[in-house]
Amino acid sequence: GGSFSRIVRGGSVALDTGFLNLVNWLGNVILPTLAGLMLVMAVWNYGRNQEVTHLTWSAFLALAVSGLLRTFEKFASQLAYNNPDLYWNAVLNLVNWCANVLLPVYAGSQMALALASLLTRSALLGASHCLRRLGTAMGCLCVSSMTRLIEHFVQAGTGGIT
């Protein structure tokens, strides 16, 4: 007769919804709040000349886990569990996320590393590392832009001939 038995009798839909809401709450509320608290404690400890690396890395880890939970939530909530296109849609979302998020961020990091290698190494050695990093960044941006272009043509093609 209690509320727990009503949830259990309600089937797996109520349990799935409850689990999704819990993950959503952890990823959107709790982990970013804890990351902010850890950064405040790191600044406080830095002012007192104490160790701050564990707090700083913990804050970055909390933000990374928050981002991953939100990403998994996005991948999981696109279609119903019994839709035949569920796996195709998950792979499509993964490719879209990698091409539109990961590759441009990686290109930016490669550009920063190219500048750092050019500034910190000798002229000849720094130039070879710089060119390799810049080539990697250009390749990332090319793959990302080609994926977006193909995505645009697919979306424009689904509307039919006008």
PDB file of N, CA and C in Angstrom, residues 23-121:
ATOM      1  N   VAL A  23      20.035  11.319 -12.757  1.00  0.00           N
ATOM      2  CA  VAL A  23      21.240  11.620 -13.526  1.00  0.00           C
ATOM      3  C   VAL A  23      21.222  13.071 -13.990  1.00  0.00           C
ATOM      4  N   ASN A  24      20.066  13.547 -14.411  1.00  0.00           N
ATOM      5  CA  ASN A  24      19.924  14.938 -14.835  1.00  0.00           C
ATOM      6  C   ASN A  24      20.234  15.883 -13.680  1.00  0.00           C
ATOM      7  N   TRP A  25      19.726  15.579 -12.507  1.00  0.00           N
ATOM      8  CA  TRP A  25      19.960  16.417 -11.323  1.00  0.00           C
ATOM      9  C   TRP A  25      21.434  16.405 -10.933  1.00  0.00           C
ATOM     10  N   LEU A  26      22.060  15.219 -10.963  1.00  0.00           N
ATOM     11  CA  LEU A  26      23.486  15.141 -10.632  1.00  0.00           C
ATOM     12  C   LEU A  26      24.334  15.900 -11.646  1.00  0.00           C
ATOM     13  N   GLY A  27      24.049  15.699 -12.937  1.00  0.00           N
ATOM     14  CA  GLY A  27      24.859  16.313 -13.974  1.00  0.00           C
ATOM     15  C   GLY A  27      24.661  17.802 -14.125  1.00  0.00           C
ATOM     16  N   ASN A  28      23.451  18.287 -13.891  1.00  0.00           N
ATOM     17  CA  ASN A  28      23.149  19.699 -14.123  1.00  0.00           C
ATOM     18  C   ASN A  28      23.229  20.560 -12.871  1.00  0.00           C
ATOM     19  N   VAL A  29      23.094  19.954 -11.696  1.00  0.00           N
ATOM     20  CA  VAL A  29      23.020  20.752 -10.467  1.00  0.00           C
ATOM     21  C   VAL A  29      24.173  20.442  -9.519  1.00  0.00           C
ATOM     22  N   ILE A  30      24.288  19.202  -9.114  1.00  0.00           N
ATOM     23  CA  ILE A  30      25.202  18.845  -8.031  1.00  0.00           C
ATOM     24  C   ILE A  30      26.672  18.951  -8.449  1.00  0.00           C
ATOM     25  N   LEU A  31      27.056  18.326  -9.554  1.00  0.00           N
ATOM     26  CA  LEU A  31      28.467  18.323  -9.943  1.00  0.00           C
ATOM     27  C   LEU A  31      29.005  19.721 -10.282  1.00  0.00           C
ATOM     28  N   PRO A  32      28.286  20.570 -11.039  1.00  0.00           N
ATOM     29  CA  PRO A  32      28.812  21.923 -11.241  1.00  0.00           C
ATOM     30  C   PRO A  32      28.891  22.729  -9.948  1.00  0.00           C
ATOM     31  N   THR A  33      27.955  22.512  -9.025  1.00  0.00           N
ATOM     32  CA  THR A  33      28.010  23.201  -7.738  1.00  0.00           C
ATOM     33  C   THR A  33      29.230  22.750  -6.941  1.00  0.00           C
ATOM     34  N   LEU A  34      29.482  21.441  -6.917  1.00  0.00           N
ATOM     35  CA  LEU A  34      30.668  20.934  -6.231  1.00  0.00           C
ATOM     36  C   LEU A  34      31.953  21.443  -6.883  1.00  0.00           C
ATOM     37  N   ALA A  35      31.962  21.552  -8.207  1.00  0.00           N
ATOM     38  CA  ALA A  35      33.146  22.075  -8.894  1.00  0.00           C
ATOM     39  C   ALA A  35      33.400  23.525  -8.493  1.00  0.00           C
ATOM     40  N   GLY A  36      32.352  24.325  -8.410  1.00  0.00           N
ATOM     41  CA  GLY A  36      32.514  25.705  -7.962  1.00  0.00           C
ATOM     42  C   GLY A  36      33.019  25.779  -6.533  1.00  0.00           C
ATOM     43  N   LEU A  37      32.488  24.925  -5.676  1.00  0.00           N
ATOM     44  CA  LEU A  37      32.942  24.890  -4.287  1.00  0.00           C
ATOM     45  C   LEU A  37      34.409  24.481  -4.191  1.00  0.00           C
ATOM     46  N   MET A  38      34.815  23.510  -4.992  1.00  0.00           N
ATOM     47  CA  MET A  38      36.219  23.084  -4.981  1.00  0.00           C
ATOM     48  C   MET A  38      37.143  24.186  -5.486  1.00  0.00           C
ATOM     49  N   LEU A  39      36.707  24.940  -6.483  1.00  0.00           N
ATOM     50  CA  LEU A  39      37.535  26.045  -6.970  1.00  0.00           C
ATOM     51  C   LEU A  39      37.644  27.150  -5.927  1.00  0.00           C
ATOM     52  N   VAL A  40      36.555  27.412  -5.209  1.00  0.00           N
ATOM     53  CA  VAL A  40      36.618  28.409  -4.125  1.00  0.00           C
ATOM     54  C   VAL A  40      37.590  27.939  -3.049  1.00  0.00           C
ATOM     55  N   MET A  41      37.528  26.655  -2.692  1.00  0.00           N
ATOM     56  CA  MET A  41      38.445  26.129  -1.684  1.00  0.00           C
ATOM     57  C   MET A  41      39.893  26.163  -2.184  1.00  0.00           C
ATOM     58  N   ALA A  42      40.101  25.938  -3.499  1.00  0.00           N
ATOM     59  CA  ALA A  42      41.456  25.996  -4.056  1.00  0.00           C
ATOM     60  C   ALA A  42      42.015  27.410  -3.968  1.00  0.00           C
ATOM     61  N   VAL A  43      41.195  28.408  -4.280  1.00  0.00           N
ATOM     62  CA  VAL A  43      41.651  29.798  -4.167  1.00  0.00           C
ATOM     63  C   VAL A  43      41.933  30.137  -2.712  1.00  0.00           C
ATOM     64  N   TRP A  44      41.088  29.675  -1.820  1.00  0.00           N
ATOM     65  CA  TRP A  44      41.289  29.913  -0.387  1.00  0.00           C
ATOM     66  C   TRP A  44      42.608  29.294   0.083  1.00  0.00           C
ATOM     67  N   ASN A  45      42.850  28.036  -0.329  1.00  0.00           N
ATOM     68  CA  ASN A  45      44.094  27.371   0.061  1.00  0.00           C
ATOM     69  C   ASN A  45      45.311  28.017  -0.592  1.00  0.00           C
ATOM     70  N   TYR A  46      45.169  28.509  -1.805  1.00  0.00           N
ATOM     71  CA  TYR A  46      46.279  29.190  -2.468  1.00  0.00           C
ATOM     72  C   TYR A  46      46.672  30.450  -1.701  1.00  0.00           C
ATOM     73  N   GLY A  47      45.685  31.163  -1.208  1.00  0.00           N
ATOM     74  CA  GLY A  47      45.961  32.357  -0.406  1.00  0.00           C
ATOM     75  C   GLY A  47      46.649  32.034   0.904  1.00  0.00           C
ATOM     76  N   ARG A  48      46.438  30.848   1.419  1.00  0.00           N
ATOM     77  CA  ARG A  48      47.063  30.425   2.675  1.00  0.00           C
ATOM     78  C   ARG A  48      48.337  29.614   2.435  1.00  0.00           C
ATOM     79  N   ASN A  49      48.802  29.559   1.169  1.00  0.00           N
ATOM     80  CA  ASN A  49      50.018  28.857   0.770  1.00  0.00           C
ATOM     81  C   ASN A  49      49.936  27.362   1.091  1.00  0.00           C
ATOM     82  N   GLN A  50      48.783  26.751   0.741  1.00  0.00           N
ATOM     83  CA  GLN A  50      48.592  25.316   0.937  1.00  0.00           C
ATOM     84  C   GLN A  50      48.410  24.642  -0.426  1.00  0.00           C
ATOM     85  N   GLU A  51      48.333  23.332  -0.403  1.00  0.00           N
ATOM     86  CA  GLU A  51      48.200  22.534  -1.613  1.00  0.00           C
ATOM     87  C   GLU A  51      46.866  22.813  -2.315  1.00  0.00           C
ATOM     88  N   VAL A  52      46.900  23.029  -3.652  1.00  0.00           N
ATOM     89  CA  VAL A  52      45.673  23.320  -4.392  1.00  0.00           C
ATOM     90  C   VAL A  52      45.455  22.387  -5.581  1.00  0.00           C
ATOM     91  N   THR A  53      46.440  21.572  -5.934  1.00  0.00           N
ATOM     92  CA  THR A  53      46.304  20.780  -7.160  1.00  0.00           C
ATOM     93  C   THR A  53      45.189  19.737  -7.069  1.00  0.00           C
ATOM     94  N   HIS A  54      45.021  19.104  -5.912  1.00  0.00           N
ATOM     95  CA  HIS A  54      43.958  18.100  -5.794  1.00  0.00           C
ATOM     96  C   HIS A  54      42.578  18.738  -5.942  1.00  0.00           C
ATOM     97  N   LEU A  55      42.393  19.899  -5.355  1.00  0.00           N
ATOM     98  CA  LEU A  55      41.096  20.578  -5.475  1.00  0.00           C
ATOM     99  C   LEU A  55      40.842  21.042  -6.903  1.00  0.00           C
ATOM    100  N   THR A  56      41.878  21.548  -7.558  1.00  0.00           N
ATOM    101  CA  THR A  56      41.716  22.024  -8.926  1.00  0.00           C
ATOM    102  C   THR A  56      41.383  20.877  -9.874  1.00  0.00           C
ATOM    103  N   TRP A  57      42.117  19.773  -9.771  1.00  0.00           N
ATOM    104  CA  TRP A  57      41.831  18.620 -10.615  1.00  0.00           C
ATOM    105  C   TRP A  57      40.468  18.012 -10.293  1.00  0.00           C
ATOM    106  N   SER A  58      40.080  18.036  -9.035  1.00  0.00           N
ATOM    107  CA  SER A  58      38.752  17.526  -8.666  1.00  0.00           C
ATOM    108  C   SER A  58      37.650  18.377  -9.274  1.00  0.00           C
ATOM    109  N   ALA A  59      37.850  19.684  -9.312  1.00  0.00           N
ATOM    110  CA  ALA A  59      36.857  20.568  -9.929  1.00  0.00           C
ATOM    111  C   ALA A  59      36.752  20.293 -11.421  1.00  0.00           C
ATOM    112  N   PHE A  60      37.891  20.143 -12.090  1.00  0.00           N
ATOM    113  CA  PHE A  60      37.853  19.834 -13.524  1.00  0.00           C
ATOM    114  C   PHE A  60      37.230  18.465 -13.778  1.00  0.00           C
ATOM    115  N   LEU A  61      37.501  17.504 -12.913  1.00  0.00           N
ATOM    116  CA  LEU A  61      36.902  16.176 -13.065  1.00  0.00           C
ATOM    117  C   LEU A  61      35.388  16.233 -12.867  1.00  0.00           C
ATOM    118  N   ALA A  62      34.929  17.008 -11.883  1.00  0.00           N
ATOM    119  CA  ALA A  62      33.479  17.141 -11.665  1.00  0.00           C
ATOM    120  C   ALA A  62      32.804  17.780 -12.877  1.00  0.00           C
ATOM    121  N   LEU A  63      33.443  18.779 -13.472  1.00  0.00           N
ATOM    122  CA  LEU A  63      32.871  19.397 -14.677  1.00  0.00           C
ATOM    123  C   LEU A  63      32.909  18.432 -15.863  1.00  0.00           C
ATOM    124  N   ALA A  64      33.964  17.627 -15.964  1.00  0.00           N
ATOM    125  CA  ALA A  64      34.037  16.657 -17.058  1.00  0.00           C
ATOM    126  C   ALA A  64      32.967  15.580 -16.908  1.00  0.00           C
ATOM    127  N   VAL A  65      32.772  15.077 -15.697  1.00  0.00           N
ATOM    128  CA  VAL A  65      31.730  14.069 -15.473  1.00  0.00           C
ATOM    129  C   VAL A  65      30.352  14.671 -15.724  1.00  0.00           C
ATOM    130  N   SER A  66      30.152  15.921 -15.331  1.00  0.00           N
ATOM    131  CA  SER A  66      28.893  16.598 -15.602  1.00  0.00           C
ATOM    132  C   SER A  66      28.635  16.688 -17.099  1.00  0.00           C
ATOM    133  N   GLY A  67      29.654  17.054 -17.844  1.00  0.00           N
ATOM    134  CA  GLY A  67      29.509  17.129 -19.297  1.00  0.00           C
ATOM    135  C   GLY A  67      29.239  15.776 -19.923  1.00  0.00           C
ATOM    136  N   LEU A  68      29.912  14.738 -19.433  1.00  0.00           N
ATOM    137  CA  LEU A  68      29.672  13.395 -19.964  1.00  0.00           C
ATOM    138  C   LEU A  68      28.269  12.903 -19.638  1.00  0.00           C
ATOM    139  N   LEU A  69      27.794  13.171 -18.420  1.00  0.00           N
ATOM    140  CA  LEU A  69      26.427  12.773 -18.068  1.00  0.00           C
ATOM    141  C   LEU A  69      25.408  13.475 -18.948  1.00  0.00           C
ATOM    142  N   ARG A  70      25.627  14.747 -19.200  1.00  0.00           N
ATOM    143  CA  ARG A  70      24.709  15.482 -20.071  1.00  0.00           C
ATOM    144  C   ARG A  70      24.782  14.968 -21.500  1.00  0.00           C
ATOM    145  N   THR A  71      25.979  14.573 -21.944  1.00  0.00           N
ATOM    146  CA  THR A  71      26.127  14.011 -23.288  1.00  0.00           C
ATOM    147  C   THR A  71      25.409  12.679 -23.395  1.00  0.00           C
ATOM    148  N   PHE A  72      25.596  11.800 -22.402  1.00  0.00           N
ATOM    149  CA  PHE A  72      24.911  10.513 -22.426  1.00  0.00           C
ATOM    150  C   PHE A  72      23.397  10.694 -22.356  1.00  0.00           C
ATOM    151  N   GLU A  73      22.946  11.688 -21.597  1.00  0.00           N
ATOM    152  CA  GLU A  73      21.519  11.965 -21.519  1.00  0.00           C
ATOM    153  C   GLU A  73      20.987  12.388 -22.881  1.00  0.00           C
ATOM    154  N   LYS A  74      21.759  13.182 -23.587  1.00  0.00           N
ATOM    155  CA  LYS A  74      21.348  13.627 -24.923  1.00  0.00           C
ATOM    156  C   LYS A  74      21.291  12.444 -25.877  1.00  0.00           C
ATOM    157  N   PHE A  75      22.292  11.558 -25.818  1.00  0.00           N
ATOM    158  CA  PHE A  75      22.295  10.405 -26.701  1.00  0.00           C
ATOM    159  C   PHE A  75      21.144   9.454 -26.384  1.00  0.00           C
ATOM    160  N   ALA A  76      20.828   9.292 -25.103  1.00  0.00           N
ATOM    161  CA  ALA A  76      19.832   8.308 -24.696  1.00  0.00           C
ATOM    162  C   ALA A  76      18.404   8.785 -24.887  1.00  0.00           C
ATOM    163  N   SER A  77      18.170  10.086 -24.897  1.00  0.00           N
ATOM    164  CA  SER A  77      16.787  10.575 -24.896  1.00  0.00           C
ATOM    165  C   SER A  77      16.285  10.979 -26.270  1.00  0.00           C
ATOM    166  N   GLN A  78      16.957  10.584 -27.332  1.00  0.00           N
ATOM    167  CA  GLN A  78      16.541  10.994 -28.660  1.00  0.00           C
ATOM    168  C   GLN A  78      15.295  10.238 -29.142  1.00  0.00           C
ATOM    169  N   LEU A  79      15.296   8.937 -28.997  1.00  0.00           N
ATOM    170  CA  LEU A  79      14.207   8.111 -29.514  1.00  0.00           C
ATOM    171  C   LEU A  79      13.724   7.152 -28.434  1.00  0.00           C
ATOM    172  N   ALA A  80      12.574   6.574 -28.660  1.00  0.00           N
ATOM    173  CA  ALA A  80      12.027   5.589 -27.729  1.00  0.00           C
ATOM    174  C   ALA A  80      12.871   4.314 -27.777  1.00  0.00           C
ATOM    175  N   TYR A  81      12.796   3.528 -26.718  1.00  0.00           N
ATOM    176  CA  TYR A  81      13.625   2.327 -26.612  1.00  0.00           C
ATOM    177  C   TYR A  81      13.289   1.287 -27.671  1.00  0.00           C
ATOM    178  N   ASN A  82      12.086   1.291 -28.216  1.00  0.00           N
ATOM    179  CA  ASN A  82      11.695   0.273 -29.187  1.00  0.00           C
ATOM    180  C   ASN A  82      11.729   0.786 -30.628  1.00  0.00           C
ATOM    181  N   ASN A  83      12.289   1.956 -30.856  1.00  0.00           N
ATOM    182  CA  ASN A  83      12.400   2.503 -32.203  1.00  0.00           C
ATOM    183  C   ASN A  83      13.512   1.769 -32.952  1.00  0.00           C
ATOM    184  N   PRO A  84      13.250   1.300 -34.177  1.00  0.00           N
ATOM    185  CA  PRO A  84      14.288   0.562 -34.908  1.00  0.00           C
ATOM    186  C   PRO A  84      15.489   1.431 -35.302  1.00  0.00           C
ATOM    187  N   ASP A  85      15.330   2.743 -35.336  1.00  0.00           N
ATOM    188  CA  ASP A  85      16.433   3.631 -35.698  1.00  0.00           C
ATOM    189  C   ASP A  85      17.240   4.102 -34.494  1.00  0.00           C
ATOM    190  N   LEU A  86      17.054   3.487 -33.343  1.00  0.00           N
ATOM    191  CA  LEU A  86      17.721   3.933 -32.123  1.00  0.00           C
ATOM    192  C   LEU A  86      19.242   3.861 -32.247  1.00  0.00           C
ATOM    193  N   TYR A  87      19.774   2.736 -32.735  1.00  0.00           N
ATOM    194  CA  TYR A  87      21.227   2.587 -32.830  1.00  0.00           C
ATOM    195  C   TYR A  87      21.806   3.508 -33.899  1.00  0.00           C
ATOM    196  N   TRP A  88      21.122   3.619 -35.018  1.00  0.00           N
ATOM    197  CA  TRP A  88      21.585   4.525 -36.072  1.00  0.00           C
ATOM    198  C   TRP A  88      21.606   5.967 -35.574  1.00  0.00           C
ATOM    199  N   ASN A  89      20.593   6.360 -34.855  1.00  0.00           N
ATOM    200  CA  ASN A  89      20.530   7.722 -34.325  1.00  0.00           C
ATOM    201  C   ASN A  89      21.630   7.958 -33.288  1.00  0.00           C
ATOM    202  N   ALA A  90      21.935   6.956 -32.474  1.00  0.00           N
ATOM    203  CA  ALA A  90      23.010   7.094 -31.489  1.00  0.00           C
ATOM    204  C   ALA A  90      24.363   7.261 -32.185  1.00  0.00           C
ATOM    205  N   VAL A  91      24.617   6.481 -33.230  1.00  0.00           N
ATOM    206  CA  VAL A  91      25.872   6.617 -33.976  1.00  0.00           C
ATOM    207  C   VAL A  91      25.930   7.969 -34.683  1.00  0.00           C
ATOM    208  N   LEU A  92      24.819   8.400 -35.241  1.00  0.00           N
ATOM    209  CA  LEU A  92      24.761   9.705 -35.900  1.00  0.00           C
ATOM    210  C   LEU A  92      25.028  10.837 -34.908  1.00  0.00           C
ATOM    211  N   ASN A  93      24.449  10.755 -33.721  1.00  0.00           N
ATOM    212  CA  ASN A  93      24.704  11.767 -32.695  1.00  0.00           C
ATOM    213  C   ASN A  93      26.157  11.751 -32.244  1.00  0.00           C
ATOM    214  N   LEU A  94      26.752  10.562 -32.145  1.00  0.00           N
ATOM    215  CA  LEU A  94      28.153  10.467 -31.741  1.00  0.00           C
ATOM    216  C   LEU A  94      29.062  11.108 -32.787  1.00  0.00           C
ATOM    217  N   VAL A  95      28.823  10.829 -34.061  1.00  0.00           N
ATOM    218  CA  VAL A  95      29.629  11.434 -35.127  1.00  0.00           C
ATOM    219  C   VAL A  95      29.431  12.946 -35.139  1.00  0.00           C
ATOM    220  N   ASN A  96      28.197  13.392 -34.994  1.00  0.00           N
ATOM    221  CA  ASN A  96      27.904  14.821 -34.980  1.00  0.00           C
ATOM    222  C   ASN A  96      28.603  15.498 -33.811  1.00  0.00           C
ATOM    223  N   TRP A  97      28.566  14.883 -32.642  1.00  0.00           N
ATOM    224  CA  TRP A  97      29.202  15.483 -31.464  1.00  0.00           C
ATOM    225  C   TRP A  97      30.715  15.516 -31.618  1.00  0.00           C
ATOM    226  N   CYS A  98      31.289  14.430 -32.123  1.00  0.00           N
ATOM    227  CA  CYS A  98      32.743  14.409 -32.311  1.00  0.00           C
ATOM    228  C   CYS A  98      33.184  15.446 -33.335  1.00  0.00           C
ATOM    229  N   ALA A  99      32.454  15.551 -34.451  1.00  0.00           N
ATOM    230  CA  ALA A  99      32.851  16.472 -35.513  1.00  0.00           C
ATOM    231  C   ALA A  99      32.572  17.926 -35.157  1.00  0.00           C
ATOM    232  N   ASN A 100      31.506  18.191 -34.435  1.00  0.00           N
ATOM    233  CA  ASN A 100      31.126  19.579 -34.151  1.00  0.00           C
ATOM    234  C   ASN A 100      31.635  20.095 -32.813  1.00  0.00           C
ATOM    235  N   VAL A 101      32.062  19.210 -31.918  1.00  0.00           N
ATOM    236  CA  VAL A 101      32.527  19.644 -30.601  1.00  0.00           C
ATOM    237  C   VAL A 101      33.993  19.269 -30.384  1.00  0.00           C
ATOM    238  N   LEU A 102      34.293  17.992 -30.477  1.00  0.00           N
ATOM    239  CA  LEU A 102      35.640  17.537 -30.142  1.00  0.00           C
ATOM    240  C   LEU A 102      36.701  18.031 -31.120  1.00  0.00           C
ATOM    241  N   LEU A 103      36.440  17.919 -32.417  1.00  0.00           N
ATOM    242  CA  LEU A 103      37.467  18.307 -33.381  1.00  0.00           C
ATOM    243  C   LEU A 103      37.820  19.795 -33.330  1.00  0.00           C
ATOM    244  N   PRO A 104      36.854  20.723 -33.243  1.00  0.00           N
ATOM    245  CA  PRO A 104      37.261  22.131 -33.120  1.00  0.00           C
ATOM    246  C   PRO A 104      38.009  22.443 -31.827  1.00  0.00           C
ATOM    247  N   VAL A 105      37.626  21.798 -30.733  1.00  0.00           N
ATOM    248  CA  VAL A 105      38.347  22.016 -29.476  1.00  0.00           C
ATOM    249  C   VAL A 105      39.767  21.458 -29.584  1.00  0.00           C
ATOM    250  N   TYR A 106      39.908  20.291 -30.188  1.00  0.00           N
ATOM    251  CA  TYR A 106      41.234  19.711 -30.380  1.00  0.00           C
ATOM    252  C   TYR A 106      42.070  20.576 -31.318  1.00  0.00           C
ATOM    253  N   ALA A 107      41.453  21.155 -32.341  1.00  0.00           N
ATOM    254  CA  ALA A 107      42.181  22.050 -33.246  1.00  0.00           C
ATOM    255  C   ALA A 107      42.687  23.274 -32.497  1.00  0.00           C
ATOM    256  N   GLY A 108      41.874  23.830 -31.624  1.00  0.00           N
ATOM    257  CA  GLY A 108      42.323  24.968 -30.823  1.00  0.00           C
ATOM    258  C   GLY A 108      43.479  24.608 -29.915  1.00  0.00           C
ATOM    259  N   SER A 109      43.421  23.422 -29.312  1.00  0.00           N
ATOM    260  CA  SER A 109      44.533  23.004 -28.445  1.00  0.00           C
ATOM    261  C   SER A 109      45.796  22.768 -29.269  1.00  0.00           C
ATOM    262  N   GLN A 110      45.670  22.244 -30.475  1.00  0.00           N
ATOM    263  CA  GLN A 110      46.835  22.043 -31.322  1.00  0.00           C
ATOM    264  C   GLN A 110      47.448  23.368 -31.757  1.00  0.00           C
ATOM    265  N   MET A 111      46.602  24.369 -32.011  1.00  0.00           N
ATOM    266  CA  MET A 111      47.134  25.697 -32.357  1.00  0.00           C
ATOM    267  C   MET A 111      47.885  26.302 -31.176  1.00  0.00           C
ATOM    268  N   ALA A 112      47.349  26.128 -29.986  1.00  0.00           N
ATOM    269  CA  ALA A 112      48.039  26.635 -28.796  1.00  0.00           C
ATOM    270  C   ALA A 112      49.366  25.903 -28.581  1.00  0.00           C
ATOM    271  N   LEU A 113      49.381  24.591 -28.795  1.00  0.00           N
ATOM    272  CA  LEU A 113      50.623  23.827 -28.661  1.00  0.00           C
ATOM    273  C   LEU A 113      51.626  24.209 -29.750  1.00  0.00           C
ATOM    274  N   ALA A 114      51.142  24.532 -30.945  1.00  0.00           N
ATOM    275  CA  ALA A 114      52.050  24.968 -32.005  1.00  0.00           C
ATOM    276  C   ALA A 114      52.727  26.275 -31.615  1.00  0.00           C
ATOM    277  N   LEU A 115      51.966  27.186 -31.087  1.00  0.00           N
ATOM    278  CA  LEU A 115      52.541  28.457 -30.647  1.00  0.00           C
ATOM    279  C   LEU A 115      53.522  28.240 -29.499  1.00  0.00           C
ATOM    280  N   ALA A 116      53.163  27.375 -28.563  1.00  0.00           N
ATOM    281  CA  ALA A 116      54.051  27.102 -27.435  1.00  0.00           C
ATOM    282  C   ALA A 116      55.335  26.422 -27.891  1.00  0.00           C
ATOM    283  N   SER A 117      55.245  25.473 -28.831  1.00  0.00           N
ATOM    284  CA  SER A 117      56.463  24.811 -29.308  1.00  0.00           C
ATOM    285  C   SER A 117      57.326  25.766 -30.108  1.00  0.00           C
ATOM    286  N   LEU A 118      56.713  26.688 -30.808  1.00  0.00           N
ATOM    287  CA  LEU A 118      57.491  27.667 -31.567  1.00  0.00           C
ATOM    288  C   LEU A 118      58.210  28.637 -30.635  1.00  0.00           C
ATOM    289  N   LEU A 119      57.588  28.994 -29.545  1.00  0.00           N
ATOM    290  CA  LEU A 119      58.176  29.963 -28.629  1.00  0.00           C
ATOM    291  C   LEU A 119      59.195  29.358 -27.675  1.00  0.00           C
ATOM    292  N   THR A 120      59.074  28.063 -27.374  1.00  0.00           N
ATOM    293  CA  THR A 120      59.927  27.486 -26.336  1.00  0.00           C
ATOM    294  C   THR A 120      61.092  26.667 -26.868  1.00  0.00           C
ATOM    295  N   ARG A 121      61.110  26.283 -28.120  1.00  0.00           N
ATOM    296  CA  ARG A 121      62.168  25.421 -28.649  1.00  0.00           C
ATOM    297  C   ARG A 121      63.090  26.205 -29.590  1.00  0.00           C
TER     298      ARG A 121
END
